[in-house]
Coordinates of C-alpha atoms in Angstrom, one line a residue:
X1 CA 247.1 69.6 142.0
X2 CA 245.0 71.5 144.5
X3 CA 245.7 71.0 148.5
X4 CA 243.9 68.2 149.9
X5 CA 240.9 69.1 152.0
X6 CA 241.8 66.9 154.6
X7 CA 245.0 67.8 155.4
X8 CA 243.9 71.5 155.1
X9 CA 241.5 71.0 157.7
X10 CA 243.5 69.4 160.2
X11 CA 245.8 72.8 160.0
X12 CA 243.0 74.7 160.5
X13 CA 241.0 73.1 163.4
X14 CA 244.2 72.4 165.1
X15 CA 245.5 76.5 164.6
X16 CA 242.1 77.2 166.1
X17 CA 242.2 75.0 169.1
X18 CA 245.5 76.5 170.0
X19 CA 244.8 80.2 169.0
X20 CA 241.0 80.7 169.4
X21 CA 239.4 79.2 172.3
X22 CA 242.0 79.7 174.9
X23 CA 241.3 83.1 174.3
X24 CA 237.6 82.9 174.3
X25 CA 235.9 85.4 176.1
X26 CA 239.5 86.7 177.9
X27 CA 241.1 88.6 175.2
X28 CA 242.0 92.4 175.0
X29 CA 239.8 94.5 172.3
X30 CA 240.8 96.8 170.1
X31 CA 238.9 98.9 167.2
X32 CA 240.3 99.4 163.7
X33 CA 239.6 102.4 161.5
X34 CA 236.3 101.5 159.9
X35 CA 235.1 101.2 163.7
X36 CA 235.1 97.0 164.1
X37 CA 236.4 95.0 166.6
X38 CA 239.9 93.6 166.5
X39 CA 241.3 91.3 169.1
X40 CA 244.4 89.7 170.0
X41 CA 242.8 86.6 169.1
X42 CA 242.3 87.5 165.2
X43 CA 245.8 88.8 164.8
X44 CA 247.1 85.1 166.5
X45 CA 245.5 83.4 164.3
X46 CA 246.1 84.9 160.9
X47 CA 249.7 85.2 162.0
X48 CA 249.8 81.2 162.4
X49 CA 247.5 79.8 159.8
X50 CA 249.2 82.2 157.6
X51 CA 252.6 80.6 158.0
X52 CA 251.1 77.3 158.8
X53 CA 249.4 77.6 155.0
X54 CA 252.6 79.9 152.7
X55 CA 254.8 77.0 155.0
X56 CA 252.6 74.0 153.4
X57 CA 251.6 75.2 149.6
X58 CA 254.4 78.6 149.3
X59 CA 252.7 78.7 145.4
X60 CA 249.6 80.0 146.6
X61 CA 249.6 84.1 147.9
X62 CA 248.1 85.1 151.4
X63 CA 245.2 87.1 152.0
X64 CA 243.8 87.9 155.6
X65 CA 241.8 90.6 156.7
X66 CA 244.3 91.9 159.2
X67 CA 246.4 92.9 157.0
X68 CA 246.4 96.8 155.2
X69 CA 243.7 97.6 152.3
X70 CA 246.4 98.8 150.6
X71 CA 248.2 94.7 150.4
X72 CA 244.8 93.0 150.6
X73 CA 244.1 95.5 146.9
X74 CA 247.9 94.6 145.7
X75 CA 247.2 90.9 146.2
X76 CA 243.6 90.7 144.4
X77 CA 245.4 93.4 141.5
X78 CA 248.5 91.4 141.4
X79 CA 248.3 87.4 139.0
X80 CA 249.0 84.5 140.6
X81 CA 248.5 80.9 141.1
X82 CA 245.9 80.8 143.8
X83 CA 245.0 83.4 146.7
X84 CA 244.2 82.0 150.4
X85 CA 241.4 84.4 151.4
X86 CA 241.2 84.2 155.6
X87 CA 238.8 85.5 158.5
X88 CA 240.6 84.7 161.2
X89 CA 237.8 85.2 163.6
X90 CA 234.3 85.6 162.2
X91 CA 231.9 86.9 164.7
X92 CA 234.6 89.1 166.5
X93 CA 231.9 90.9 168.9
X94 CA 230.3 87.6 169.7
X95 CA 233.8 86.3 170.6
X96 CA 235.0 89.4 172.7
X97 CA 231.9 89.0 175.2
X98 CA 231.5 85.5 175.5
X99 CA 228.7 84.7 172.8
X100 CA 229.3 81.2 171.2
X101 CA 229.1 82.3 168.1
X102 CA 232.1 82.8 165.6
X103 CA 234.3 80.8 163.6
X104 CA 237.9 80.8 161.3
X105 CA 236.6 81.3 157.2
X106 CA 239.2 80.2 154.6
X107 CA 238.7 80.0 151.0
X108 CA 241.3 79.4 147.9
X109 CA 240.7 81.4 145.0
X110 CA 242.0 80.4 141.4
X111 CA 241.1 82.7 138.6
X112 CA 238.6 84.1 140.8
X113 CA 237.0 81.4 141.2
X114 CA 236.9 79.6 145.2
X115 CA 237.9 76.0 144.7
X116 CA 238.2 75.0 148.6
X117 CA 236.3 76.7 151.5
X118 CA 236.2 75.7 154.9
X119 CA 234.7 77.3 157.9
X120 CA 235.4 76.2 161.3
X121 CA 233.2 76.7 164.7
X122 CA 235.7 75.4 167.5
X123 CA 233.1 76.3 170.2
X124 CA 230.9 73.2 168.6
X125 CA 233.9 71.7 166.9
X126 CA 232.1 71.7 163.5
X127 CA 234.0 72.4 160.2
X128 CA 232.1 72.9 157.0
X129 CA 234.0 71.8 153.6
X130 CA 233.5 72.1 150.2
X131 CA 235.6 71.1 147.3
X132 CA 234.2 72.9 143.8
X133 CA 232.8 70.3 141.7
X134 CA 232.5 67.6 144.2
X135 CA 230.5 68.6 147.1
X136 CA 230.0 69.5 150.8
X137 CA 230.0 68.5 154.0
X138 CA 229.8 69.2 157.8
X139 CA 232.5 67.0 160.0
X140 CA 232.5 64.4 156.8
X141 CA 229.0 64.0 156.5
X142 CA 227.5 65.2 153.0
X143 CA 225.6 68.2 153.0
X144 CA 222.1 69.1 151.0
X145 CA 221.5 65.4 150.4
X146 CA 218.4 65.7 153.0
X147 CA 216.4 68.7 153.4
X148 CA 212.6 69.5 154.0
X149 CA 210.5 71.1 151.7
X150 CA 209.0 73.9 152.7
X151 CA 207.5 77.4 151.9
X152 CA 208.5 81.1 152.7
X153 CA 205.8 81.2 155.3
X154 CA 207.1 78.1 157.1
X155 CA 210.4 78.9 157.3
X156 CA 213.2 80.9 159.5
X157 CA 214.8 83.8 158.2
X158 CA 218.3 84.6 159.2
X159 CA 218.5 88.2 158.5
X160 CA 220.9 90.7 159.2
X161 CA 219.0 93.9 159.5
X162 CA 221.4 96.2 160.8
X163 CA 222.7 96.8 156.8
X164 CA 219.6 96.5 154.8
X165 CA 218.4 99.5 152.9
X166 CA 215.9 101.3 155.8
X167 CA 212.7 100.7 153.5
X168 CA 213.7 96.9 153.2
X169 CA 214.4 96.5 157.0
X170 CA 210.5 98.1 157.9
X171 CA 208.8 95.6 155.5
X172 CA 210.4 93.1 156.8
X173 CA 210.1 93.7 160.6
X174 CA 205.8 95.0 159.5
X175 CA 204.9 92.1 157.6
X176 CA 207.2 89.5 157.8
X177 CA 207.0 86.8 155.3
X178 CA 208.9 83.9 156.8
X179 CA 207.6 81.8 160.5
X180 CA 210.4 83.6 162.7
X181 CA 213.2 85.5 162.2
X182 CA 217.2 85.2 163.7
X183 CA 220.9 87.2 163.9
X184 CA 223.2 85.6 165.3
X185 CA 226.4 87.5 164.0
X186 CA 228.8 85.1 161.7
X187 CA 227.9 85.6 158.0
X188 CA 230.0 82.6 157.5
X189 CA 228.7 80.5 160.1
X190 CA 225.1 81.9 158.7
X191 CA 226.0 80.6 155.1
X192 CA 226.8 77.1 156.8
X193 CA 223.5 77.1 158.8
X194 CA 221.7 77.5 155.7
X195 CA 223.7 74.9 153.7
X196 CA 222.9 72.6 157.0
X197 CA 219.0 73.7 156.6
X198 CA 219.2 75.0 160.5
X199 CA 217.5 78.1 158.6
X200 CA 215.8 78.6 155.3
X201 CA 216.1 82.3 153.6
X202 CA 219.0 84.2 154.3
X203 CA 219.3 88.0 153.5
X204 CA 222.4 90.7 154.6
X205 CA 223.4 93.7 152.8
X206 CA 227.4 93.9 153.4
X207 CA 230.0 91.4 153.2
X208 CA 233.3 91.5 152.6
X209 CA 235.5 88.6 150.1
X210 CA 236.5 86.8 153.3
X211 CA 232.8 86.7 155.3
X212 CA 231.5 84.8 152.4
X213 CA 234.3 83.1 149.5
X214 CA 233.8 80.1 151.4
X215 CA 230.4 80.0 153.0
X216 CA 229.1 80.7 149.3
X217 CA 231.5 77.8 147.9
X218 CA 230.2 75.5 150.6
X219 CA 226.1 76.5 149.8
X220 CA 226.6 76.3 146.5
X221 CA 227.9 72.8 146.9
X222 CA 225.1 71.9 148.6
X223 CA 223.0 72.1 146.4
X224 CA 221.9 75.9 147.2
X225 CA 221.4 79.2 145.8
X226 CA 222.4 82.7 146.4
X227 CA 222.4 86.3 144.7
X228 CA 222.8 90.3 145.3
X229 CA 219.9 92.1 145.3
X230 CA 221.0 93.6 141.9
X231 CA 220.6 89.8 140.9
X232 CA 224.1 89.3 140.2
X233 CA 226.2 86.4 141.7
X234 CA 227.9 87.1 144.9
X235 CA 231.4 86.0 144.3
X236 CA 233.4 88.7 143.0
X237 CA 237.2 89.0 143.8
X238 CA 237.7 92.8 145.2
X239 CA 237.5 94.6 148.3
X240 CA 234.0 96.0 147.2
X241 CA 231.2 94.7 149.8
X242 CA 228.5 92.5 148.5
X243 CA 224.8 91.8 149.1
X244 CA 223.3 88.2 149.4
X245 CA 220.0 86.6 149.3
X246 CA 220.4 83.1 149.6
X247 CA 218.1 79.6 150.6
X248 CA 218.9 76.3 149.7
X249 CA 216.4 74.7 147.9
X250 CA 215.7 76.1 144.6
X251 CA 211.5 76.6 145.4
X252 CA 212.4 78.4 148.2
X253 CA 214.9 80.8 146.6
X254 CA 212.7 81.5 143.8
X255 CA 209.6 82.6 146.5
X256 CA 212.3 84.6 148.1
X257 CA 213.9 86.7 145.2
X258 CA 210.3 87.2 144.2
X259 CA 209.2 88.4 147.4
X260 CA 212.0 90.2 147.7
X261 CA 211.5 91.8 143.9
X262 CA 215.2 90.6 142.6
X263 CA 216.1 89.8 139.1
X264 CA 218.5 87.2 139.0
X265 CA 220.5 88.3 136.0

């Protein structure tokens, strides 16, 4: 039997409360090898969810992104029953100087597949859920029941341009196809902004397994679509970054893989 959601979310919204917003905008920065920020805050918080979580369901390995590529590659090599995959602080730079802007991602993984996702945004106190199979929701309330239909041309892109391919980033900044255009520097808080239709096309060029296992659970579950811009699916259990074009309703997604000249495989 797989953990239940609500008890997993009461962990995790109570871990953040303690961990992440006393420190918010007052924590010490550091900068790990690939040249990202690292604060005190993210190593708090994997430390305690990560007990909190092997204390709760010991069956189920640990994965955080604090910890060494060399145990994050033996944990995704190595069978077992399920996998915890954790950002403990998504949106580190927006954290560090005081932007609004971040949140805790968590995902379970069974044969490579993410059952449970949750991501939390303690600054709003809104925590995103999905359950594979069953749904999603924000805060309880079901997600992708109600959403507007619109085109490409009407709608806001949330793009992150600073890892698109250069000639992709210059079409889109010279002729634009959506309304208006937004960064705001989570990608899993950008995944639950598009499940919560707050924007409409979605594009970014590199994400780790724990900036979008559960933001891509929790889409999908509501009822939305997403892709790499080889036209594979996103979800793929390695350390290997991934692309995504995502929207969530399926008119919309079509107009934008077209634009965008994918082939969804």
């Amino acid at each position: 039997m797989h953990p239940d959601l609500q008890e997993l979310q009461e962990i995790v919204v109570t871990t953040a409360r303690e961990e992440l917003l006393p420190r918010f905008a007052k924590t010490s920065v550091d900068r790990k090898l690939d040249g990202s920020l690292v604060t005190e805050a993210d190593i708090a918080m994997q430390r305690q969810l990560g007990a909190a979580l092997m204390t709760r369901w010991p069956k189920y390995e640990f994965l955080g992104e604090e910890l060494s590529a060399a145990e994050q590659a033996r944990l995704l090599d190595t069978p077992n029953e399920g996998l915890w995959c954790l950002d403990p602080l998504d949106g580190t730079s927006n954290f560090a100087a005081g932007i609004p802007y971040f949140a805790t991602s968590l995902a379970l993984l069974v044969g490579g597949e993410a059952i449970l996702g949750l991501v939390y945004d303690p600054h709003r106190d809104e925590c995103f859920t999905a359950e594979k199979g069953r749904g999603a929701w924000l805060n309880g309330e079901p997600l992708g029941s109600r959403h507007y239909k619109r085109t490409l041309s009407e709608g806001i892109g949330l793009i992150d341009f600073k890892r698109l391919p250069s000639e992709l980033a210059a079409k889109l900044v010279h002729k634009p196809p959506y309304s208006s255009q937004r960064s705001f520097g989570s990608s899993a808080l950008d995944w639950c902004w598009i499940a919560s239709d707050r924007c409409h096309v979605y594009l970014h060029g590199r994400q780790m397994l724990w900036d979008y296992a559960a933001g891509r659970l929790i889409l999908e579950e509501a009822g939305g679509h997403s892709v790499t811009f080889e036209g594979e699916a996103v979800l793929r259990p390695e350390l290997r970054p991934r692309s995504v074009a995502a929207a969530l309703s399926e008119e919309l997604f079509r107009e934008w893989v077209a634009w965008l000249g994918i082939q969804v495989n």
